[in-house]
mmCIF file of C-alpha atoms in Angstrom:
data_model
loop_
_atom_site.group_PDB
_atom_site.id
_atom_site.type_symbol
_atom_site.label_atom_id
_atom_site.label_comp_id
_atom_site.label_asym_id
_atom_site.label_seq_id
_atom_site.Cartn_x
_atom_site.Cartn_y
_atom_site.Cartn_z
ATOM 1 C CA MET H 1 -26.045 10.900 12.705
ATOM 2 C CA SER H 2 -28.078 12.940 10.213
ATOM 3 C CA GLY H 3 -30.731 11.441 7.965
ATOM 4 C CA ALA H 4 -28.426 11.821 4.970
ATOM 5 C CA ASP H 5 -25.607 10.069 6.816
ATOM 6 C CA ARG H 6 -27.924 7.219 7.821
ATOM 7 C CA ALA H 7 -29.066 6.814 4.227
ATOM 8 C CA GLU H 8 -25.462 6.797 3.019
ATOM 9 C CA ALA H 9 -24.515 4.192 5.631
ATOM 10 C CA ALA H 10 -27.489 2.034 4.614
ATOM 11 C CA ARG H 11 -26.446 2.190 0.951
ATOM 12 C CA ALA H 12 -22.893 1.226 1.863
ATOM 13 C CA GLU H 13 -24.099 -1.710 3.946
ATOM 14 C CA ALA H 14 -26.429 -2.888 1.175
ATOM 15 C CA ALA H 15 -23.604 -2.719 -1.343
ATOM 16 C CA ARG H 16 -21.314 -4.650 0.983
ATOM 17 C CA ALA H 17 -23.936 -7.324 1.608
ATOM 18 C CA ASP H 18 -24.423 -7.746 -2.133
ATOM 19 C CA ARG H 19 -20.772 -8.509 -2.815
ATOM 20 C CA GLY H 20 -19.361 -12.003 -3.207
ATOM 21 C CA THR H 21 -17.584 -12.044 0.143
ATOM 22 C CA ASP H 22 -18.980 -15.267 1.587
ATOM 23 C CA ARG H 23 -16.803 -18.343 1.612
ATOM 24 C CA GLY H 24 -17.029 -20.136 -1.705
ATOM 25 C CA LYS H 25 -17.928 -17.021 -3.699
ATOM 26 C CA SER H 26 -15.477 -15.208 -5.873
ATOM 27 C CA ILE H 27 -14.408 -11.609 -5.347
ATOM 28 C CA ARG H 28 -14.836 -9.607 -8.533
ATOM 29 C CA LEU H 29 -11.610 -7.637 -8.858
ATOM 30 C CA VAL H 30 -10.691 -4.558 -10.847
ATOM 31 C CA LEU H 31 -6.943 -3.933 -10.967
ATOM 32 C CA THR H 32 -5.500 -0.525 -11.811
ATOM 33 C CA GLY H 33 -1.888 -0.143 -12.873
ATOM 34 C CA ALA H 34 -2.351 -3.536 -14.515
ATOM 35 C CA SER H 35 0.619 -3.209 -16.898
ATOM 36 C CA GLY H 36 3.117 -2.162 -14.214
ATOM 37 C CA ARG H 37 5.513 -4.256 -12.154
ATOM 38 C CA MET H 38 3.056 -4.894 -9.325
ATOM 39 C CA GLY H 39 0.080 -5.210 -11.627
ATOM 40 C CA GLY H 40 1.865 -7.958 -13.519
ATOM 41 C CA GLN H 41 2.715 -9.784 -10.308
ATOM 42 C CA ILE H 42 -0.911 -9.741 -9.194
ATOM 43 C CA LEU H 43 -2.160 -10.936 -12.578
ATOM 44 C CA ARG H 44 0.304 -13.837 -12.521
ATOM 45 C CA LEU H 45 -0.900 -14.854 -9.048
ATOM 46 C CA LEU H 46 -4.613 -14.770 -9.845
ATOM 47 C CA ASP H 47 -4.489 -18.231 -11.451
ATOM 48 C CA LYS H 48 -3.380 -19.550 -8.056
ATOM 49 C CA THR H 49 -5.916 -17.488 -6.086
ATOM 50 C CA PRO H 50 -9.315 -18.827 -7.136
ATOM 51 C CA VAL H 51 -11.207 -16.666 -4.645
ATOM 52 C CA TYR H 52 -10.669 -13.786 -7.102
ATOM 53 C CA ARG H 53 -12.237 -13.264 -10.523
ATOM 54 C CA LEU H 54 -10.720 -10.483 -12.613
ATOM 55 C CA VAL H 55 -13.440 -8.315 -14.180
ATOM 56 C CA GLY H 56 -11.391 -5.277 -15.163
ATOM 57 C CA ALA H 57 -7.814 -4.153 -15.744
ATOM 58 C CA VAL H 58 -6.960 -0.459 -16.043
ATOM 59 C CA VAL H 59 -3.866 1.223 -17.467
ATOM 60 C CA SER H 60 -2.950 4.757 -18.447
ATOM 61 C CA GLU H 61 -4.749 6.212 -21.442
ATOM 62 C CA ARG H 62 -1.267 6.656 -22.974
ATOM 63 C CA SER H 63 -0.276 3.006 -22.523
ATOM 64 C CA VAL H 64 0.854 1.107 -25.583
ATOM 65 C CA ALA H 65 -0.776 -1.983 -24.036
ATOM 66 C CA LEU H 66 -4.356 -0.694 -24.361
ATOM 67 C CA GLY H 67 -6.649 -3.365 -25.752
ATOM 68 C CA GLU H 68 -4.323 -6.278 -25.024
ATOM 69 C CA ASP H 69 -5.450 -9.214 -22.917
ATOM 70 C CA ALA H 70 -4.389 -8.429 -19.331
ATOM 71 C CA GLY H 71 -3.223 -11.947 -18.534
ATOM 72 C CA ARG H 72 -1.248 -12.414 -21.717
ATOM 73 C CA ARG H 73 0.391 -9.001 -21.294
ATOM 74 C CA ALA H 74 1.561 -10.058 -17.801
ATOM 75 C CA GLY H 75 2.993 -13.340 -19.037
ATOM 76 C CA ALA H 76 0.139 -15.347 -17.499
ATOM 77 C CA SER H 77 -2.646 -17.303 -19.177
ATOM 78 C CA GLU H 78 -5.129 -15.419 -21.344
ATOM 79 C CA CYS H 79 -7.992 -14.183 -19.140
ATOM 80 C CA GLY H 80 -10.377 -12.522 -21.575
ATOM 81 C CA VAL H 81 -10.117 -9.138 -19.841
ATOM 82 C CA PRO H 82 -8.752 -6.342 -22.054
ATOM 83 C CA LEU H 83 -6.600 -3.528 -20.712
ATOM 84 C CA THR H 84 -8.645 -0.324 -20.688
ATOM 85 C CA ALA H 85 -8.111 3.261 -19.560
ATOM 86 C CA ALA H 86 -11.603 3.773 -18.061
ATOM 87 C CA LEU H 87 -12.218 2.710 -14.452
ATOM 88 C CA ALA H 88 -15.739 3.988 -13.772
ATOM 89 C CA PRO H 89 -17.569 1.750 -16.307
ATOM 90 C CA LEU H 90 -16.036 -1.337 -14.661
ATOM 91 C CA LEU H 91 -17.139 -0.562 -11.114
ATOM 92 C CA PRO H 92 -20.813 -1.655 -11.220
ATOM 93 C CA GLN H 93 -19.614 -5.264 -11.551
ATOM 94 C CA ALA H 94 -16.749 -4.970 -9.031
ATOM 95 C CA ASP H 95 -16.443 -6.048 -5.393
ATOM 96 C CA LEU H 96 -12.967 -4.577 -4.925
ATOM 97 C CA VAL H 97 -10.419 -2.312 -6.603
ATOM 98 C CA ILE H 98 -6.707 -2.835 -6.013
ATOM 99 C CA ASP H 99 -4.773 0.236 -7.127
ATOM 100 C CA PHE H 100 -1.115 -0.034 -8.096
ATOM 101 C CA SER H 101 -1.200 2.824 -10.584
ATOM 102 C CA THR H 102 0.708 6.092 -10.103
ATOM 103 C CA GLY H 103 0.392 8.828 -7.495
ATOM 104 C CA PRO H 104 -1.298 11.398 -9.774
ATOM 105 C CA ALA H 105 -4.015 8.888 -10.746
ATOM 106 C CA VAL H 106 -5.005 7.910 -7.213
ATOM 107 C CA GLY H 107 -7.320 10.856 -6.566
ATOM 108 C CA ALA H 108 -9.507 10.099 -9.578
ATOM 109 C CA HIS H 109 -9.622 6.386 -8.739
ATOM 110 C CA LEU H 110 -10.590 7.213 -5.160
ATOM 111 C CA ALA H 111 -13.447 9.457 -6.273
ATOM 112 C CA ALA H 112 -14.762 6.818 -8.688
ATOM 113 C CA CYS H 113 -14.749 4.114 -5.994
ATOM 114 C CA VAL H 114 -16.605 6.360 -3.551
ATOM 115 C CA GLU H 115 -19.224 7.148 -6.178
ATOM 116 C CA ALA H 116 -19.717 3.428 -6.902
ATOM 117 C CA GLN H 117 -19.419 2.332 -3.228
ATOM 118 C CA VAL H 118 -16.598 -0.118 -4.012
ATOM 119 C CA PRO H 119 -13.861 -0.909 -1.434
ATOM 120 C CA LEU H 120 -10.405 0.275 -2.446
ATOM 121 C CA LEU H 121 -6.915 -0.938 -1.569
ATOM 122 C CA ILE H 122 -4.220 1.566 -2.539
ATOM 123 C CA GLY H 123 -0.720 0.124 -2.780
ATOM 124 C CA THR H 124 0.592 2.854 -5.058
ATOM 125 C CA THR H 125 3.941 4.399 -4.190
ATOM 126 C CA GLY H 126 3.980 8.187 -3.899
ATOM 127 C CA VAL H 127 0.349 8.911 -2.973
ATOM 128 C CA PRO H 128 0.134 12.744 -2.981
ATOM 129 C CA GLY H 129 -0.097 14.258 0.481
ATOM 130 C CA GLU H 130 -2.684 16.759 -0.719
ATOM 131 C CA ILE H 131 -5.352 14.055 -1.100
ATOM 132 C CA GLU H 132 -5.205 13.120 2.590
ATOM 133 C CA ALA H 133 -8.460 15.007 3.245
ATOM 134 C CA ALA H 134 -10.107 13.158 0.366
ATOM 135 C CA LEU H 135 -8.908 9.836 1.812
ATOM 136 C CA ALA H 136 -10.387 10.690 5.195
ATOM 137 C CA ALA H 137 -13.688 11.679 3.593
ATOM 138 C CA ALA H 138 -13.764 8.539 1.439
ATOM 139 C CA ALA H 139 -13.347 6.297 4.483
ATOM 140 C CA ARG H 140 -16.749 7.461 5.717
ATOM 141 C CA HIS H 141 -18.323 5.805 2.677
ATOM 142 C CA ILE H 142 -16.159 2.829 1.663
ATOM 143 C CA ALA H 143 -13.700 0.400 3.190
ATOM 144 C CA LEU H 144 -10.314 1.934 2.368
ATOM 145 C CA LEU H 145 -6.819 0.606 2.953
ATOM 146 C CA VAL H 146 -3.723 2.630 2.036
ATOM 147 C CA ALA H 147 -0.486 0.683 2.375
ATOM 148 C CA ALA H 148 3.017 1.965 1.710
ATOM 149 C CA ASN H 149 4.031 -1.696 1.553
ATOM 150 C CA THR H 150 1.745 -4.731 1.307
ATOM 151 C CA SER H 151 4.345 -7.226 2.551
ATOM 152 C CA LEU H 152 3.107 -8.854 5.744
ATOM 153 C CA ALA H 153 6.625 -9.000 7.208
ATOM 154 C CA VAL H 154 7.257 -5.291 6.533
ATOM 155 C CA ASN H 155 4.156 -4.469 8.516
ATOM 156 C CA VAL H 156 5.491 -6.554 11.403
ATOM 157 C CA LEU H 157 8.685 -4.499 11.061
ATOM 158 C CA LEU H 158 6.654 -1.290 11.448
ATOM 159 C CA GLU H 159 5.322 -2.534 14.767
ATOM 160 C CA LEU H 160 8.809 -3.557 15.921
ATOM 161 C CA VAL H 161 10.085 -0.069 15.063
ATOM 162 C CA ARG H 162 7.295 1.510 17.114
ATOM 163 C CA ARG H 163 8.132 -0.711 20.080
ATOM 164 C CA ALA H 164 11.845 -0.017 19.855
ATOM 165 C CA ALA H 165 11.326 3.740 19.521
ATOM 166 C CA THR H 166 9.051 3.683 22.569
ATOM 167 C CA ALA H 167 11.290 1.515 24.715
ATOM 168 C CA LEU H 168 14.681 3.033 23.913
ATOM 169 C CA PRO H 169 15.669 6.467 25.256
ATOM 170 C CA ALA H 170 16.183 9.470 22.984
ATOM 171 C CA ALA H 171 19.945 8.860 23.132
ATOM 172 C CA PHE H 172 19.299 6.072 20.603
ATOM 173 C CA GLU H 173 19.277 7.980 17.327
ATOM 174 C CA VAL H 174 17.354 6.691 14.300
ATOM 175 C CA GLU H 175 18.778 6.176 10.816
ATOM 176 C CA ILE H 176 16.876 4.513 7.964
ATOM 177 C CA VAL H 177 18.438 3.026 4.823
ATOM 178 C CA ASP H 178 16.428 1.810 1.841
ATOM 179 C CA MET H 179 17.887 -0.049 -1.118
ATOM 180 C CA HIS H 180 16.075 -0.700 -4.408
ATOM 181 C CA HIS H 181 16.676 -1.451 -8.064
ATOM 182 C CA GLY H 182 17.990 1.285 -10.303
ATOM 183 C CA HIS H 183 14.626 1.950 -11.964
ATOM 184 C CA LYS H 184 12.831 3.082 -8.818
ATOM 185 C CA VAL H 185 11.815 6.704 -9.270
ATOM 186 C CA ASP H 186 11.132 7.886 -5.697
ATOM 187 C CA ALA H 187 13.551 8.317 -2.809
ATOM 188 C CA PRO H 188 13.234 7.704 0.046
ATOM 189 C CA SER H 189 10.827 4.886 -0.658
ATOM 190 C CA GLY H 190 7.281 4.983 0.666
ATOM 191 C CA THR H 191 8.200 2.144 3.006
ATOM 192 C CA ALA H 192 11.191 4.058 4.380
ATOM 193 C CA LEU H 193 8.954 7.039 5.076
ATOM 194 C CA ALA H 194 6.402 4.787 6.784
ATOM 195 C CA LEU H 195 9.173 3.401 8.999
ATOM 196 C CA GLY H 196 10.247 6.949 9.806
ATOM 197 C CA ARG H 197 6.684 7.911 10.723
ATOM 198 C CA ALA H 198 6.428 4.838 12.946
ATOM 199 C CA ALA H 199 9.565 5.844 14.859
ATOM 200 C CA ALA H 200 8.615 9.516 15.034
ATOM 201 C CA GLY H 201 5.051 8.841 16.122
ATOM 202 C CA ALA H 202 6.197 6.520 18.899
ATOM 203 C CA ARG H 203 8.322 9.367 20.250
ATOM 204 C CA GLY H 204 5.600 11.985 19.945
ATOM 205 C CA GLN H 205 7.192 13.672 16.939
ATOM 206 C CA ARG H 206 6.093 14.649 13.435
ATOM 207 C CA LEU H 207 8.395 13.137 10.845
ATOM 208 C CA GLU H 208 8.144 16.237 8.655
ATOM 209 C CA GLU H 209 9.805 18.277 11.414
ATOM 210 C CA HIS H 210 12.626 15.817 12.141
ATOM 211 C CA ALA H 211 13.487 14.060 8.855
ATOM 212 C CA ARG H 212 16.981 14.528 7.416
ATOM 213 C CA MET H 213 17.070 13.455 3.775
ATOM 214 C CA GLY H 214 20.675 12.497 3.125
ATOM 215 C CA ARG H 215 23.850 14.320 4.082
ATOM 216 C CA GLN H 216 26.726 15.777 2.103
ATOM 217 C CA GLY H 217 29.450 18.327 2.585
ATOM 218 C CA ALA H 218 29.647 20.181 5.896
ATOM 219 C CA ALA H 219 26.396 18.690 7.200
ATOM 220 C CA GLY H 220 27.040 19.838 10.757
ATOM 221 C CA PRO H 221 26.223 17.956 13.955
ATOM 222 C CA ARG H 222 23.132 15.827 14.216
ATOM 223 C CA ALA H 223 20.079 17.727 15.490
ATOM 224 C CA PRO H 224 18.169 16.404 18.520
ATOM 225 C CA GLY H 225 15.439 14.005 17.488
ATOM 226 C CA GLU H 226 16.651 13.845 13.899
ATOM 227 C CA ILE H 227 15.616 10.825 11.816
ATOM 228 C CA GLY H 228 18.054 10.296 8.972
ATOM 229 C CA PHE H 229 17.329 8.729 5.582
ATOM 230 C CA ALA H 230 19.702 7.298 3.005
ATOM 231 C CA ALA H 231 18.614 5.810 -0.331
ATOM 232 C CA VAL H 232 20.681 3.307 -2.327
ATOM 233 C CA ARG H 233 19.666 2.547 -5.917
ATOM 234 C CA GLY H 234 21.135 0.023 -8.338
ATOM 235 C CA GLY H 235 21.028 -3.402 -9.890
ATOM 236 C CA ASP H 236 17.896 -5.520 -9.569
ATOM 237 C CA VAL H 237 17.381 -5.257 -5.800
ATOM 238 C CA VAL H 238 13.700 -5.882 -5.037
ATOM 239 C CA GLY H 239 13.809 -3.977 -1.766
ATOM 240 C CA GLU H 240 15.752 -3.812 1.490
ATOM 241 C CA HIS H 241 14.968 -1.605 4.491
ATOM 242 C CA GLU H 242 17.083 -1.154 7.577
ATOM 243 C CA VAL H 243 16.241 0.858 10.685
ATOM 244 C CA ARG H 244 19.174 1.549 12.988
ATOM 245 C CA PHE H 245 18.783 2.709 16.581
ATOM 246 C CA LEU H 246 22.280 3.997 17.390
ATOM 247 C CA GLY H 247 22.972 4.500 21.094
ATOM 248 C CA PRO H 248 25.970 5.010 23.329
ATOM 249 C CA GLY H 249 27.947 1.788 23.338
ATOM 250 C CA GLU H 250 25.346 -0.307 21.521
ATOM 251 C CA SER H 251 22.944 -0.339 18.589
ATOM 252 C CA LEU H 252 19.814 -2.136 17.501
ATOM 253 C CA ILE H 253 19.348 -2.907 13.792
ATOM 254 C CA LEU H 254 15.999 -4.049 12.368
ATOM 255 C CA THR H 255 16.064 -5.271 8.758
ATOM 256 C CA HIS H 256 13.671 -6.546 6.106
ATOM 257 C CA ARG H 257 14.887 -7.968 2.796
ATOM 258 C CA ALA H 258 12.592 -8.815 -0.099
ATOM 259 C CA SER H 259 13.985 -11.312 -2.593
ATOM 260 C CA ASP H 260 10.779 -11.826 -4.581
ATOM 261 C CA ARG H 261 8.370 -9.088 -5.693
ATOM 262 C CA ALA H 262 5.532 -11.606 -5.437
ATOM 263 C CA ILE H 263 5.429 -11.082 -1.657
ATOM 264 C CA PHE H 264 3.824 -7.679 -2.218
ATOM 265 C CA ALA H 265 1.219 -9.128 -4.568
ATOM 266 C CA ARG H 266 0.393 -11.961 -2.159
ATOM 267 C CA GLY H 267 0.023 -9.485 0.673
ATOM 268 C CA ALA H 268 -2.257 -7.245 -1.396
ATOM 269 C CA LEU H 269 -4.502 -10.144 -2.400
ATOM 270 C CA GLN H 270 -4.715 -11.358 1.200
ATOM 271 C CA ALA H 271 -5.526 -7.834 2.363
ATOM 272 C CA GLY H 272 -8.192 -7.498 -0.320
ATOM 273 C CA GLN H 273 -9.976 -10.646 0.863
ATOM 274 C CA TRP H 274 -10.156 -9.114 4.317
ATOM 275 C CA LEU H 275 -11.096 -5.610 3.176
ATOM 276 C CA VAL H 276 -14.235 -6.573 1.234
ATOM 277 C CA ARG H 277 -15.781 -7.898 4.452
ATOM 278 C CA GLN H 278 -15.277 -4.653 6.382
ATOM 279 C CA PRO H 279 -17.677 -1.734 6.893
ATOM 280 C CA PRO H 280 -16.659 1.737 5.684
ATOM 281 C CA GLY H 281 -13.522 2.983 7.427
ATOM 282 C CA ARG H 282 -9.790 3.633 7.086
ATOM 283 C CA TYR H 283 -7.735 0.494 7.601
ATOM 284 C CA LEU H 284 -4.067 -0.475 7.839
ATOM 285 C CA MET H 285 -2.147 -3.628 6.971
ATOM 286 C CA GLU H 286 -1.611 -4.028 10.703
ATOM 287 C CA ASP H 287 -5.363 -4.543 11.098
ATOM 288 C CA ILE H 288 -5.103 -7.645 8.934
ATOM 289 C CA LEU H 289 -2.242 -9.059 10.972
ATOM 290 C CA SER H 290 -4.289 -8.759 14.161
ATOM 291 C CA ALA H 291 -7.547 -10.051 12.643
#
């Protein structure tokens, strides 16, 4: 390790030691995407999660909610924290950032957290693939967790998919179905893609080379190793994911159904409590389940 790297590691450790991560101390939280669906869920849960103290709430600079009290905007009790568009000024007083903003905003939030040495949990859907190198670099300086889905049960499902894909022969073909409310903008969902990567990785494949995004018309025969995706959108469905292993004469179907969006907020807050105690590195929700 170079002298510069040792100095950087020492700064990161000092910053971590200075945070309120001991039992009985509150975790000073900055929430980005605070006026969105997930942001609102987290704000409504904070009253029941006394280990956290909200010190900042960030929204888009174009948001009509700018200046409003974050708690009142979410339908919770007034918290005295206004919605603002600037993240960096909030970070000196923060122990943790939970990011449920939008994909295009993640890169800037990541850079700000690295500069301030603040751990970051990214639960945003649609994180751009082009910032993967920046994520890897950031993990050398801060504790970083990127989760396609912060539900604890979904992350158990990911492990079950890996085990099934490893244990079953290639004759068992993989199809993934995700169902969400009609306002969801991305398809397949980030969770569906994570499930596809779990299956592909267990079989020594790259999902990008084997994914089949929907079928219509004369689609032709199924290609060897293909992993199919189908997206269903409508109503007020919180989220359902189904992974089918279809073999000769039998099939295995693994399913997760979310009936309450609060499960994702609870999972994120639990993950955040764990993340602030970790040294710099890239972490997964699965790490929390095995802790």
